[in-house]
């Protein structure tokens, strides 16, 4: 057979014998690279190190330092975990085990849920299998042979998956006596799984369908070395300490109740005050930018949801009811009322742009398995706005929204990233509509001076969009703001305006949120600040406390002065030790404690003590009130 020639990333070429693999190529470059190779990238497609190369291919060697390595390591470690589970629990049935952003998981069908001790045994077995350096090899089978193989193994879930595939052949990966259905690629052997940890367990329905069997989803993470793993586990522990569900209980902000129903938050006084502060801030900021505050009903006729397309495309996530033999849908989004407001008058080009803003509460029937504290609920409030403008106004409106997002994220102290998602294969609207809208979004992103990514073909079918993801103190990304061009609703609701020539034209519509779900944003805020909210957001800004009962008259006077000034203040005049009172206020993460002792009474002052233990200079109650009010005004 003739030789083959391949091209390396630096443009140089290598000539190899026909049938040479990625590993052979690495060895021809150097023994060290051959030892470090875990996969290859052939014509931009990831393959195993044992994959044969074709003539004229562009090839890069993937090592554990390559950007692509982590996904391969984690996927292979999920297979290692499945192998360990099958070794320890032969009756367990395997389903799927992908890599994910934080590691990997594998879903198992077992008779009894795994215990903490089971997970420890599984992890120990994984270490044993990794140490054994078991080769991992790819096999190609016909669809029929693969179904037969897994049927003989009693792996019905794999049979179901393969049966649904519209292919003639499938790839399998074998490591020792364990075999799994997978596209790959995978590590050369189990010994490459060097640093891993099982992190948690949860329930998950097969294929996400609540009518199917509940499976055991075991989560884990993996890295190329122990140092990276240890750093991640440390962040994970910090995330647990900051968990908004835990802090929500401890700070008495909100709760959930089985009697009320899964996914419905109950806001306690301090939590309700926190969200009121945020919502009032939002209203003020929107009014500053010439938005009109509007409000729509909670339920609208089913016919309206049919007209909008929600009934056809979204009804499984909606709640419906009937009143006087008339069907109604509880709104999962706020847009329809805004369309009706626009249609309530004949609009001129002189009226545009119109910016309708609503802090609207919506209900969505999320699956029970995806509910997660405030981050994923069934009832939440969104800071929705719909901007209706002429095509000529679109650029300025989008730039205005990006500027708005930048201002708000700066006030809350978040860094953020932006992504532009463009036209998918299936879409509505003309080429001209898409080009104009995409150009406006792209131009606004470029003018912002910030880096951004483009996700080709990832836009909604009804228009391109910008997704904005904030980064918290643990470097996690959270979907927050969205700027979405929508060609559907103006068409479906026949929205028009009269242009300068007296002709009827279709307005351009931009749907946007800044914070998104208020519930989710508060959950992120709690974790970002670990409950130590800045003064302007703190439900309780100061706590007045006495050393003994003798100071109570003056302490009450201080308390009343602060309340009259608009400070969110509480008092603790209990006959308890001062240290106990201070500790309790610190646990409640109150920014300032005002300890009133004999000296404060004599000098008619207060000595503010910050929650970290540092003190300000003594000052009058009026001066302290001015200090807090200025901090609040400056969003400090």
Coordinates of C-alpha atoms in Angstrom, one line a residue, residues 403-611:
X403 CA -26.1 50.2 27.7
X404 CA -28.9 49.5 30.1
X405 CA -27.6 46.0 30.8
X406 CA -24.1 47.4 31.4
X407 CA -25.3 50.0 33.9
X408 CA -27.4 47.5 35.9
X409 CA -24.7 44.8 36.0
X410 CA -22.2 47.4 37.2
X411 CA -24.5 48.5 40.0
X412 CA -25.0 44.9 41.2
X413 CA -21.3 44.2 40.8
X414 CA -21.4 41.5 38.1
X415 CA -19.1 40.8 35.2
X416 CA -20.9 39.4 32.2
X417 CA -20.4 37.7 28.8
X418 CA -22.4 38.2 25.6
X419 CA -23.3 35.8 22.8
X420 CA -25.1 36.4 19.5
X421 CA -27.2 33.6 18.2
X422 CA -28.0 33.8 14.4
X423 CA -30.6 32.4 12.0
X424 CA -31.3 28.7 12.4
X425 CA -32.2 26.4 9.5
X426 CA -35.9 26.6 10.3
X427 CA -37.1 30.2 10.7
X428 CA -39.8 32.6 9.8
X429 CA -39.4 36.1 8.4
X430 CA -37.7 37.4 5.2
X431 CA -34.0 37.4 4.4
X432 CA -34.2 41.2 4.7
X433 CA -35.7 41.0 8.2
X434 CA -33.0 38.6 9.4
X435 CA -30.2 40.6 7.8
X436 CA -31.4 43.9 9.3
X437 CA -32.0 42.4 12.8
X438 CA -28.8 40.5 12.9
X439 CA -26.9 43.4 11.6
X440 CA -28.4 45.7 14.3
X441 CA -27.5 43.2 17.0
X442 CA -24.0 42.6 15.7
X443 CA -23.4 46.4 15.3
X444 CA -24.5 47.1 18.8
X445 CA -22.2 44.4 20.2
X446 CA -19.2 45.7 18.2
X447 CA -19.9 49.3 19.4
X448 CA -20.1 48.1 23.0
X449 CA -16.4 47.5 22.9
X450 CA -16.8 44.2 24.7
X451 CA -15.8 40.7 23.5
X452 CA -18.6 38.4 22.4
X453 CA -19.2 35.1 20.8
X454 CA -21.3 34.2 17.8
X455 CA -23.4 31.0 17.9
X456 CA -24.2 30.3 14.3
X457 CA -27.7 29.0 13.7
X458 CA -28.6 29.0 17.4
X459 CA -31.2 31.8 17.3
X460 CA -34.9 31.3 17.8
X461 CA -37.0 30.5 14.8
X462 CA -38.7 33.9 15.1
X463 CA -35.5 36.1 15.3
X464 CA -31.8 36.5 16.3
X465 CA -30.9 37.2 19.9
X466 CA -28.2 38.3 22.3
X467 CA -27.8 36.3 25.4
X468 CA -26.0 37.9 28.4
X469 CA -24.6 35.6 31.1
X470 CA -23.4 37.1 34.3
X471 CA -20.4 35.7 36.2
X472 CA -20.6 35.3 40.0
X473 CA -17.8 35.2 42.5
X474 CA -17.2 31.5 41.9
X475 CA -16.9 32.1 38.2
X476 CA -20.2 30.4 37.4
X477 CA -22.2 31.6 34.4
X478 CA -25.9 32.4 34.8
X479 CA -28.3 33.2 32.0
X480 CA -29.7 36.7 32.7
X481 CA -30.5 39.3 30.2
X482 CA -31.8 38.5 26.7
X483 CA -32.3 40.9 23.7
X484 CA -34.5 39.1 21.2
X485 CA -35.8 40.3 17.8
X486 CA -39.3 38.8 17.2
X487 CA -40.8 38.7 13.7
X488 CA -43.7 36.4 14.8
X489 CA -46.0 38.4 17.1
X490 CA -46.2 41.6 15.1
X491 CA -47.3 39.5 12.2
X492 CA -49.7 37.3 14.1
X493 CA -51.4 40.3 15.8
X494 CA -51.2 42.4 12.7
X495 CA -49.4 45.3 14.4
X496 CA -49.0 48.3 12.2
X497 CA -48.1 52.0 12.2
X498 CA -48.7 54.8 9.7
X499 CA -45.5 56.0 8.1
X500 CA -44.7 59.5 6.9
X501 CA -46.4 58.7 3.5
X502 CA -49.6 57.6 5.2
X503 CA -48.9 53.9 4.4
X504 CA -49.4 51.1 6.9
X505 CA -46.1 49.4 8.0
X506 CA -45.2 46.6 10.3
X507 CA -43.2 47.7 13.4
X508 CA -40.0 45.9 14.4
X509 CA -40.3 44.3 17.9
X510 CA -37.5 43.7 20.4
X511 CA -38.3 41.6 23.4
X512 CA -35.8 42.0 26.3
X513 CA -35.2 41.2 29.9
X514 CA -32.4 42.7 32.0
X515 CA -32.4 40.6 35.2
X516 CA -34.7 37.9 33.8
X517 CA -36.5 36.0 36.5
X518 CA -36.4 38.0 39.7
X519 CA -36.5 34.8 41.7
X520 CA -33.5 33.4 39.9
X521 CA -31.6 36.7 40.1
X522 CA -32.2 36.8 43.9
X523 CA -30.9 33.2 44.2
X524 CA -27.8 34.2 42.3
X525 CA -27.4 37.4 44.4
X526 CA -27.6 35.4 47.6
X527 CA -24.9 33.0 46.5
X528 CA -22.7 35.7 45.0
X529 CA -22.7 37.7 48.2
X530 CA -23.1 34.7 50.5
X531 CA -26.0 36.6 52.1
X532 CA -23.8 39.6 52.9
X533 CA -25.8 42.0 50.8
X534 CA -24.5 45.5 50.3
X535 CA -26.2 48.1 52.4
X536 CA -28.6 49.3 49.7
X537 CA -30.0 45.7 49.2
X538 CA -30.0 44.6 52.9
X539 CA -33.5 44.0 54.2
X540 CA -32.2 45.1 57.6
X541 CA -29.5 47.8 57.3
X542 CA -28.8 48.3 61.0
X543 CA -29.5 46.7 64.4
X544 CA -29.8 48.8 67.5
X545 CA -28.8 46.8 70.6
X546 CA -28.4 47.7 74.3
X547 CA -25.7 46.5 76.8
X548 CA -28.1 46.7 79.7
X549 CA -31.7 47.8 80.3
X550 CA -30.4 51.2 81.5
X551 CA -29.7 52.3 77.9
X552 CA -33.1 51.4 76.6
X553 CA -34.7 54.9 76.6
X554 CA -31.8 56.4 74.5
X555 CA -31.6 53.2 72.3
X556 CA -35.3 53.6 71.6
X557 CA -34.8 57.2 70.6
X558 CA -32.0 56.2 68.2
X559 CA -34.2 53.5 66.8
X560 CA -37.0 55.9 66.1
X561 CA -34.7 58.5 64.6
X562 CA -33.4 56.0 62.1
X563 CA -36.8 54.7 61.2
X564 CA -38.1 58.2 60.7
X565 CA -35.1 58.8 58.3
X566 CA -36.1 55.7 56.2
X567 CA -33.4 53.4 57.5
X568 CA -34.4 49.7 57.5
X569 CA -33.6 49.2 61.2
X570 CA -34.4 46.6 63.9
X571 CA -33.8 46.6 67.6
X572 CA -32.6 44.0 70.2
X573 CA -33.3 45.2 73.7
X574 CA -33.5 41.7 75.2
X575 CA -31.9 40.9 78.5
X576 CA -29.1 38.8 76.9
X577 CA -25.4 39.0 76.9
X578 CA -24.0 41.6 74.4
X579 CA -21.8 39.0 72.7
X580 CA -24.8 36.8 72.1
X581 CA -26.7 39.7 70.5
X582 CA -23.8 40.6 68.3
X583 CA -23.3 37.1 67.2
X584 CA -26.9 36.7 66.3
X585 CA -26.9 39.9 64.2
X586 CA -23.7 38.7 62.5
X587 CA -25.4 35.4 61.6
X588 CA -28.3 37.4 60.2
X589 CA -25.6 39.3 58.2
X590 CA -26.9 42.7 59.3
X591 CA -24.4 45.3 57.9
X592 CA -24.3 47.5 60.9
X593 CA -24.7 47.0 64.6
X594 CA -25.3 50.0 66.9
X595 CA -24.3 49.0 70.4
X596 CA -25.7 51.5 73.0
X597 CA -23.7 51.6 76.2
X598 CA -23.3 54.2 79.0
X599 CA -20.7 56.1 76.9
X600 CA -23.1 56.4 73.9
X601 CA -25.9 57.6 76.3
X602 CA -23.6 60.2 77.8
X603 CA -22.3 61.6 74.5
X604 CA -25.6 61.1 72.6
X605 CA -23.8 59.2 69.9
X606 CA -23.7 55.7 68.3
X607 CA -20.6 53.7 67.4
X608 CA -21.4 51.7 64.2
X609 CA -19.9 48.2 64.2
X610 CA -19.7 46.6 60.7
X611 CA -20.5 42.9 60.4

